[in-house]
PDB file of C-alpha atoms in Angstrom:
ATOM      1  CA  MET O  37     239.190 -15.094  91.354  1.00 61.00           C
ATOM      2  CA  SER O  38     242.650 -13.641  91.910  1.00 55.00           C
ATOM      3  CA  VAL O  39     244.796 -11.508  89.626  1.00 58.00           C
ATOM      4  CA  TYR O  40     248.378 -11.059  90.761  1.00 56.00           C
ATOM      5  CA  ASN O  41     251.958 -10.341  89.767  1.00 55.00           C
ATOM      6  CA  ARG O  42     255.064 -11.366  91.758  1.00 50.00           C
ATOM      7  CA  SER O  43     252.658 -12.223  94.602  1.00 45.00           C
ATOM      8  CA  MET O  44     253.262  -8.681  95.920  1.00 49.00           C
ATOM      9  CA  ALA O  45     250.069  -7.135  94.587  1.00 58.00           C
ATOM     10  CA  THR O  46     246.869  -9.103  94.450  1.00 72.00           C
ATOM     11  CA  GLU O  47     243.436  -8.164  93.283  1.00 80.00           C
ATOM     12  CA  THR O  48     240.540 -10.429  94.184  1.00 85.00           C
ATOM     13  CA  ILE O  49     237.357 -10.454  92.121  1.00 86.00           C
ATOM     14  CA  ARG O  50     234.388 -12.072  93.831  1.00 86.00           C
ATOM     15  CA  PHE O  51     231.280 -13.378  92.106  1.00 86.00           C
ATOM     16  CA  ASP O  52     228.038 -14.383  93.778  1.00 84.00           C
ATOM     17  CA  VAL O  53     226.269 -16.758  91.421  1.00 84.00           C
ATOM     18  CA  LYS O  54     222.944 -16.107  93.127  1.00 80.00           C
ATOM     19  CA  GLU O  55     223.243 -12.370  92.439  1.00 85.00           C
ATOM     20  CA  ILE O  56     224.068 -12.980  88.776  1.00 85.00           C
ATOM     21  CA  LEU O  57     221.324 -15.514  88.146  1.00 83.00           C
ATOM     22  CA  GLY O  58     218.636 -14.258  90.469  1.00 82.00           C
ATOM     23  CA  LYS O  59     215.798 -16.698  90.935  1.00 79.00           C
ATOM     24  CA  VAL O  60     216.599 -20.226  89.711  1.00 74.00           C
ATOM     25  CA  ASP O  61     214.423 -23.262  89.209  1.00 78.00           C
ATOM     26  CA  ALA O  62     215.187 -26.792  90.390  1.00 78.00           C
ATOM     27  CA  ILE O  63     216.943 -27.828  87.162  1.00 73.00           C
ATOM     28  CA  GLU O  64     219.125 -24.718  87.035  1.00 78.00           C
ATOM     29  CA  LYS O  65     220.089 -25.247  90.678  1.00 80.00           C
ATOM     30  CA  GLN O  66     221.560 -28.626  89.748  1.00 84.00           C
ATOM     31  CA  LEU O  67     223.498 -27.077  86.855  1.00 84.00           C
ATOM     32  CA  ILE O  68     225.110 -24.258  88.853  1.00 87.00           C
ATOM     33  CA  PRO O  69     228.252 -26.060  90.236  1.00 88.00           C
ATOM     34  CA  ARG O  70     229.378 -27.297  86.834  1.00 92.00           C
ATOM     35  CA  ALA O  71     228.375 -24.068  85.089  1.00 91.00           C
ATOM     36  CA  ALA O  72     230.315 -21.949  87.576  1.00 91.00           C
ATOM     37  CA  ARG O  73     233.448 -24.069  87.168  1.00 94.00           C
ATOM     38  CA  LEU O  74     233.324 -23.906  83.374  1.00 95.00           C
ATOM     39  CA  ALA O  75     232.632 -20.163  83.416  1.00 94.00           C
ATOM     40  CA  ALA O  76     235.515 -19.512  85.832  1.00 95.00           C
ATOM     41  CA  ASN O  77     237.915 -21.575  83.746  1.00 96.00           C
ATOM     42  CA  ARG O  78     236.900 -19.739  80.591  1.00 97.00           C
ATOM     43  CA  ALA O  79     237.181 -16.361  82.315  1.00 96.00           C
ATOM     44  CA  VAL O  80     240.814 -16.785  83.422  1.00 96.00           C
ATOM     45  CA  PHE O  81     241.747 -18.247  80.033  1.00 97.00           C
ATOM     46  CA  ASP O  82     240.149 -15.284  78.247  1.00 98.00           C
ATOM     47  CA  ALA O  83     242.067 -12.943  80.549  1.00 97.00           C
ATOM     48  CA  THR O  84     245.426 -14.388  79.437  1.00 97.00           C
ATOM     49  CA  VAL O  85     244.420 -13.942  75.790  1.00 98.00           C
ATOM     50  CA  ALA O  86     243.409 -10.331  76.430  1.00 98.00           C
ATOM     51  CA  LEU O  87     246.685  -9.649  78.268  1.00 97.00           C
ATOM     52  CA  LYS O  88     248.719 -10.981  75.344  1.00 96.00           C
ATOM     53  CA  GLU O  89     246.818  -8.786  72.894  1.00 96.00           C
ATOM     54  CA  ASN O  90     247.203  -5.747  75.124  1.00 96.00           C
ATOM     55  CA  ALA O  91     250.939  -6.354  75.551  1.00 95.00           C
ATOM     56  CA  GLN O  92     251.400  -6.530  71.778  1.00 94.00           C
ATOM     57  CA  SER O  93     249.584  -3.232  71.268  1.00 93.00           C
ATOM     58  CA  THR O  94     251.316  -1.511  74.214  1.00 91.00           C
ATOM     59  CA  PHE O  95     254.972  -2.450  73.761  1.00 88.00           C
ATOM     60  CA  PHE O  96     257.284  -1.732  70.848  1.00 77.00           C
ATOM     61  CA  SER O  97     258.618  -5.281  70.848  1.00 75.00           C
ATOM     62  CA  THR O  98     257.131  -8.372  72.476  1.00 82.00           C
ATOM     63  CA  VAL O  99     258.997 -11.677  72.351  1.00 82.00           C
ATOM     64  CA  PRO O 100     257.264 -15.078  72.679  1.00 87.00           C
ATOM     65  CA  TYR O 101     258.822 -15.540  76.134  1.00 85.00           C
ATOM     66  CA  THR O 102     256.888 -12.500  77.380  1.00 89.00           C
ATOM     67  CA  LEU O 103     253.616 -13.449  75.700  1.00 92.00           C
ATOM     68  CA  GLN O 104     253.799 -16.958  77.125  1.00 93.00           C
ATOM     69  CA  SER O 105     254.262 -15.574  80.642  1.00 93.00           C
ATOM     70  CA  PHE O 106     250.576 -14.695  81.086  1.00 95.00           C
ATOM     71  CA  ARG O 107     249.181 -17.791  82.763  1.00 95.00           C
ATOM     72  CA  TYR O 108     246.250 -19.017  84.806  1.00 95.00           C
ATOM     73  CA  ASN O 109     245.374 -21.603  87.409  1.00 94.00           C
ATOM     74  CA  LYS O 110     242.240 -23.614  86.766  1.00 95.00           C
ATOM     75  CA  PRO O 111     239.372 -23.376  89.262  1.00 94.00           C
ATOM     76  CA  GLU O 112     239.808 -25.352  92.468  1.00 93.00           C
ATOM     77  CA  GLN O 113     237.210 -26.089  95.113  1.00 91.00           C
ATOM     78  CA  ILE O 114     238.036 -24.241  98.340  1.00 89.00           C
ATOM     79  CA  ASP O 115     234.903 -25.273 100.217  1.00 89.00           C
ATOM     80  CA  LYS O 116     231.341 -26.303  99.398  1.00 83.00           C
ATOM     81  CA  LYS O 117     230.399 -22.829  98.238  1.00 84.00           C
ATOM     82  CA  THR O 118     233.674 -21.411  96.927  1.00 88.00           C
ATOM     83  CA  LEU O 119     235.734 -21.868  93.743  1.00 90.00           C
ATOM     84  CA  ARG O 120     239.071 -20.151  93.209  1.00 92.00           C
ATOM     85  CA  ALA O 121     240.933 -19.476  89.947  1.00 94.00           C
ATOM     86  CA  SER O 122     243.773 -17.068  89.225  1.00 93.00           C
ATOM     87  CA  VAL O 123     245.627 -15.156  86.519  1.00 94.00           C
ATOM     88  CA  PHE O 124     249.312 -14.314  86.982  1.00 93.00           C
ATOM     89  CA  ILE O 125     252.636 -13.483  85.346  1.00 93.00           C
ATOM     90  CA  SER O 126     255.234 -16.224  85.382  1.00 90.00           C
ATOM     91  CA  GLN O 127     258.125 -15.990  87.864  1.00 88.00           C
ATOM     92  CA  ASP O 128     260.097 -18.598  85.917  1.00 84.00           C
ATOM     93  CA  ARG O 129     263.769 -17.634  85.538  1.00 80.00           C
ATOM     94  CA  LYS O 130     264.829 -20.431  83.185  1.00 75.00           C
ATOM     95  CA  LYS O 131     266.064 -17.843  80.659  1.00 70.00           C
ATOM     96  CA  GLY O 132     267.738 -15.694  83.281  1.00 73.00           C
ATOM     97  CA  ASN O 133     265.058 -13.042  83.763  1.00 82.00           C
ATOM     98  CA  ALA O 134     261.598 -13.635  85.225  1.00 87.00           C
ATOM     99  CA  PRO O 135     258.846 -11.932  83.190  1.00 88.00           C
ATOM    100  CA  SER O 136     257.226 -10.858  86.462  1.00 89.00           C
ATOM    101  CA  ASP O 137     260.409  -8.883  87.238  1.00 89.00           C
ATOM    102  CA  TYR O 138     260.938  -7.048  83.967  1.00 88.00           C
ATOM    103  CA  LEU O 139     257.220  -6.337  83.460  1.00 91.00           C
ATOM    104  CA  ALA O 140     256.805  -4.925  86.990  1.00 90.00           C
ATOM    105  CA  PRO O 141     257.992  -1.368  86.118  1.00 90.00           C
ATOM    106  CA  GLN O 142     255.587  -1.356  83.175  1.00 90.00           C
ATOM    107  CA  ILE O 143     252.721  -2.170  85.570  1.00 91.00           C
ATOM    108  CA  TYR O 144     253.612  -0.249  88.732  1.00 89.00           C
ATOM    109  CA  GLY O 145     255.927   2.407  87.294  1.00 90.00           C
ATOM    110  CA  GLY O 146     259.572   3.051  88.189  1.00 89.00           C
ATOM    111  CA  SER O 147     263.004   2.424  86.689  1.00 89.00           C
ATOM    112  CA  ALA O 148     263.490  -0.258  84.065  1.00 88.00           C
ATOM    113  CA  PHE O 149     264.457  -3.717  85.301  1.00 89.00           C
ATOM    114  CA  LYS O 150     268.057  -4.635  84.563  1.00 89.00           C
ATOM    115  CA  THR O 151     268.277  -7.957  82.770  1.00 88.00           C
ATOM    116  CA  ARG O 152     271.175 -10.368  83.082  1.00 87.00           C
ATOM    117  CA  PHE O 153     272.560  -8.922  79.828  1.00 91.00           C
ATOM    118  CA  GLN O 154     272.438  -5.358  81.184  1.00 91.00           C
ATOM    119  CA  ARG O 155     274.096  -6.401  84.421  1.00 89.00           C
ATOM    120  CA  GLY O 156     276.767  -8.155  82.391  1.00 89.00           C
ATOM    121  CA  LEU O 157     277.634  -4.917  80.592  1.00 90.00           C
ATOM    122  CA  GLU O 158     278.126  -3.255  83.989  1.00 88.00           C
ATOM    123  CA  ASN O 159     280.603  -5.939  84.968  1.00 81.00           C
ATOM    124  CA  ALA O 160     284.300  -5.074  84.743  1.00 64.00           C
ATOM    125  CA  GLN O 161     284.852  -8.305  82.786  1.00 65.00           C
ATOM    126  CA  THR O 162     283.002  -6.664  79.899  1.00 61.00           C
ATOM    127  CA  TYR O 163     285.359  -3.815  79.263  1.00 59.00           C
ATOM    128  CA  ILE O 164     286.607  -1.172  76.871  1.00 56.00           C
ATOM    129  CA  GLY O 165     290.279  -1.506  75.939  1.00 53.00           C
ATOM    130  CA  ARG O 166     292.848  -2.352  78.551  1.00 49.00           C
ATOM    131  CA  ASP O 167     291.557  -0.314  81.475  1.00 52.00           C
ATOM    132  CA  SER O 168     288.734  -2.759  82.295  1.00 61.00           C
ATOM    133  CA  THR O 169     286.136   0.011  82.247  1.00 74.00           C
ATOM    134  CA  PRO O 170     282.585  -1.426  82.197  1.00 85.00           C
ATOM    135  CA  ILE O 171     280.590  -0.561  79.093  1.00 88.00           C
ATOM    136  CA  LEU O 172     277.573   0.616  81.086  1.00 90.00           C
ATOM    137  CA  ASN O 173     277.276   2.506  84.333  1.00 89.00           C
ATOM    138  CA  LYS O 174     274.355   1.941  86.702  1.00 88.00           C
ATOM    139  CA  ASN O 175     272.300   4.737  85.128  1.00 92.00           C
ATOM    140  CA  GLU O 176     272.411   3.402  81.552  1.00 93.00           C
ATOM    141  CA  LEU O 177     270.871   0.666  79.442  1.00 93.00           C
ATOM    142  CA  MET O 178     271.654  -0.962  76.105  1.00 94.00           C
ATOM    143  CA  VAL O 179     268.464  -1.431  74.084  1.00 91.00           C
ATOM    144  CA  PRO O 180     267.974  -3.349  70.804  1.00 92.00           C
ATOM    145  CA  LEU O 181     266.817  -1.431  67.748  1.00 91.00           C
ATOM    146  CA  THR O 182     264.932  -4.450  66.358  1.00 87.00           C
ATOM    147  CA  LYS O 183     263.620  -7.716  67.786  1.00 82.00           C
ATOM    148  CA  MET O 184     266.469  -9.896  68.981  1.00 85.00           C
ATOM    149  CA  ARG O 185     266.577 -13.570  69.941  1.00 83.00           C
ATOM    150  CA  GLY O 186     267.500 -14.452  73.474  1.00 81.00           C
ATOM    151  CA  SER O 187     270.516 -16.444  72.281  1.00 87.00           C
ATOM    152  CA  THR O 188     271.903 -13.365  70.520  1.00 92.00           C
ATOM    153  CA  TYR O 189     272.379 -11.552  73.829  1.00 91.00           C
ATOM    154  CA  SER O 190     274.661 -14.352  75.039  1.00 90.00           C
ATOM    155  CA  VAL O 191     276.639 -14.237  71.796  1.00 93.00           C
ATOM    156  CA  ILE O 192     277.121 -10.467  72.087  1.00 93.00           C
ATOM    157  CA  LEU O 193     278.179 -10.650  75.729  1.00 90.00           C
ATOM    158  CA  GLY O 194     280.636 -13.454  74.963  1.00 89.00           C
ATOM    159  CA  GLN O 195     282.229 -11.535  72.093  1.00 90.00           C
ATOM    160  CA  LEU O 196     282.511  -8.313  74.090  1.00 87.00           C
ATOM    161  CA  ARG O 197     284.276 -10.262  76.835  1.00 83.00           C
ATOM    162  CA  GLY O 198     286.713 -11.683  74.313  1.00 81.00           C
ATOM    163  CA  LYS O 199     285.524 -15.265  74.663  1.00 84.00           C
ATOM    164  CA  SER O 200     284.773 -15.430  70.937  1.00 83.00           C
ATOM    165  CA  LYS O 201     286.403 -13.462  68.103  1.00 84.00           C
ATOM    166  CA  PRO O 202     284.859 -14.521  64.772  1.00 89.00           C
ATOM    167  CA  LYS O 203     286.196 -12.916  61.609  1.00 85.00           C
ATOM    168  CA  ASN O 204     282.668 -12.406  60.307  1.00 89.00           C
ATOM    169  CA  LYS O 205     279.444 -11.589  62.163  1.00 91.00           C
ATOM    170  CA  ARG O 206     281.408  -9.818  64.869  1.00 92.00           C
ATOM    171  CA  TYR O 207     279.731  -7.660  67.510  1.00 93.00           C
ATOM    172  CA  PHE O 208     281.681  -4.769  69.006  1.00 88.00           C
ATOM    173  CA  TYR O 209     281.071  -1.686  71.097  1.00 90.00           C
ATOM    174  CA  MET O 210     281.603   1.950  70.134  1.00 88.00           C
ATOM    175  CA  GLY O 211     281.959   4.215  73.152  1.00 85.00           C
ATOM    176  CA  GLU O 212     282.463   7.930  73.724  1.00 82.00           C
ATOM    177  CA  LYS O 213     285.976   8.082  72.296  1.00 78.00           C
ATOM    178  CA  SER O 214     285.057   6.115  69.166  1.00 78.00           C
ATOM    179  CA  VAL O 215     281.972   8.145  68.239  1.00 82.00           C
ATOM    180  CA  ARG O 216     283.243  11.608  69.167  1.00 80.00           C
ATOM    181  CA  LYS O 217     284.413  12.461  65.665  1.00 76.00           C
ATOM    182  CA  SER O 218     283.071   9.582  63.608  1.00 80.00           C
ATOM    183  CA  GLY O 219     279.393  10.544  63.587  1.00 81.00           C
ATOM    184  CA  TYR O 220     278.361   7.139  64.903  1.00 88.00           C
ATOM    185  CA  LYS O 221     276.193   6.697  67.997  1.00 91.00           C
ATOM    186  CA  LYS O 222     277.220   5.001  71.209  1.00 91.00           C
ATOM    187  CA  GLY O 223     276.171   1.383  71.229  1.00 93.00           C
ATOM    188  CA  ILE O 224     276.819  -2.063  69.808  1.00 94.00           C
ATOM    189  CA  TYR O 225     277.411  -2.749  66.134  1.00 94.00           C
ATOM    190  CA  LEU O 226     277.507  -5.860  63.976  1.00 95.00           C
ATOM    191  CA  ARG O 227     280.161  -6.242  61.296  1.00 93.00           C
ATOM    192  CA  GLN O 228     279.036  -8.829  58.729  1.00 93.00           C
ATOM    193  CA  ASN O 229     280.209  -9.253  55.134  1.00 92.00           C
ATOM    194  CA  LYS O 230     282.098  -5.926  55.418  1.00 88.00           C
ATOM    195  CA  LYS O 231     278.847  -4.158  56.320  1.00 93.00           C
ATOM    196  CA  LEU O 232     278.342  -2.288  59.584  1.00 91.00           C
ATOM    197  CA  THR O 233     274.908  -2.423  61.275  1.00 95.00           C
ATOM    198  CA  PHE O 234     273.846  -0.499  64.386  1.00 96.00           C
ATOM    199  CA  VAL O 235     272.032  -3.106  66.528  1.00 96.00           C
ATOM    200  CA  MET O 236     271.876  -1.733  70.098  1.00 96.00           C
ATOM    201  CA  LYS O 237     271.691   1.831  71.344  1.00 95.00           C
ATOM    202  CA  GLN O 238     273.126   3.078  74.632  1.00 94.00           C
ATOM    203  CA  ILE O 239     270.596   5.224  76.525  1.00 94.00           C
ATOM    204  CA  ASP O 240     270.030   6.755  79.934  1.00 94.00           C
ATOM    205  CA  MET O 241     268.024   4.591  82.339  1.00 91.00           C
ATOM    206  CA  PRO O 242     264.325   5.096  81.488  1.00 87.00           C
ATOM    207  CA  SER O 243     261.604   5.469  84.075  1.00 87.00           C
ATOM    208  CA  TYR O 244     258.110   4.124  83.356  1.00 86.00           C
ATOM    209  CA  THR O 245     254.712   5.408  84.414  1.00 85.00           C
ATOM    210  CA  GLY O 246     252.988   2.027  84.400  1.00 86.00           C
ATOM    211  CA  LYS O 247     251.427   1.995  80.939  1.00 89.00           C
ATOM    212  CA  PHE O 248     250.606  -1.726  80.938  1.00 93.00           C
ATOM    213  CA  ASN O 249     247.192  -2.016  82.617  1.00 93.00           C
ATOM    214  CA  PHE O 250     247.630  -5.607  83.745  1.00 94.00           C
ATOM    215  CA  PHE O 251     245.063  -5.565  86.535  1.00 93.00           C
ATOM    216  CA  LYS O 252     242.399  -3.580  84.676  1.00 94.00           C
ATOM    217  CA  VAL O 253     242.617  -5.680  81.510  1.00 96.00           C
ATOM    218  CA  ALA O 254     242.445  -8.908  83.517  1.00 95.00           C
ATOM    219  CA  GLU O 255     239.580  -7.755  85.741  1.00 94.00           C
ATOM    220  CA  ASP O 256     237.439  -6.339  82.925  1.00 96.00           C
ATOM    221  CA  THR O 257     237.881  -9.499  80.867  1.00 97.00           C
ATOM    222  CA  ILE O 258     237.155 -11.839  83.781  1.00 96.00           C
ATOM    223  CA  ARG O 259     233.984 -10.005  84.784  1.00 95.00           C
ATOM    224  CA  GLU O 260     232.567  -9.962  81.261  1.00 96.00           C
ATOM    225  CA  SER O 261     233.574 -13.531  80.427  1.00 96.00           C
ATOM    226  CA  PHE O 262     232.385 -15.114  83.669  1.00 94.00           C
ATOM    227  CA  ASN O 263     228.942 -13.501  83.560  1.00 92.00           C
ATOM    228  CA  ARG O 264     228.454 -14.327  79.874  1.00 95.00           C
ATOM    229  CA  ASN O 265     229.596 -17.938  80.142  1.00 94.00           C
ATOM    230  CA  LEU O 266     227.721 -18.642  83.359  1.00 92.00           C
ATOM    231  CA  LEU O 267     224.445 -17.625  81.713  1.00 89.00           C
ATOM    232  CA  LYS O 268     225.385 -19.641  78.634  1.00 91.00           C
ATOM    233  CA  GLU O 269     226.085 -22.807  80.627  1.00 89.00           C
ATOM    234  CA  ILE O 270     222.825 -22.458  82.554  1.00 86.00           C
ATOM    235  CA  GLY O 271     221.000 -22.124  79.234  1.00 81.00           C
ATOM    236  CA  ARG O 272     219.753 -18.563  79.467  1.00 71.00           C
TER     237      ARG O 272
END
């Protein structure tokens, strides 16, 4: 079975049914192909469940889009003696950012991945005042203080670019000049019903050490699940 992310790092876990089962009788020998397929399918499914649980306990905020990105391919017959199944992180970019991209620094370590929203704040079209100064430089990020829907990022970016200027529920940016004497922090605020709420904080670009043990969690789960379910399907 294969465990991979972004197809750039792959870990293969091999199982020899004969080594797991040892001596088999004639009836068990007939059951092995089906039992192995069912056990492999269950193993990769269990791995995605374990990865979701680990992500929720590891990260401060996990959105459904991230949790749904842990996927698996069902077992396929490679040859008469070999089945192959896999666990992976989705590379789907339908919402602008592939989970495999923004989770990579959490797995391998390194600088945080810049999402489409972050890159938008670096664009001169998203500016402060009349001098077209980008809100963020390349060494900064804007991070939410609470969970935020994906659609909200588009709303914020549109308002900061001047495409939308609602009288209520208005997002705006406070930079260095605005916060210098006011006591506020640099970031994005929401003005709603005459109340001001700090929603996103401007920070220096973080660097990660790889705290999300994607490969270890997947491998440990697959090994335990496959062995247990193979024996169960054989009737031992």
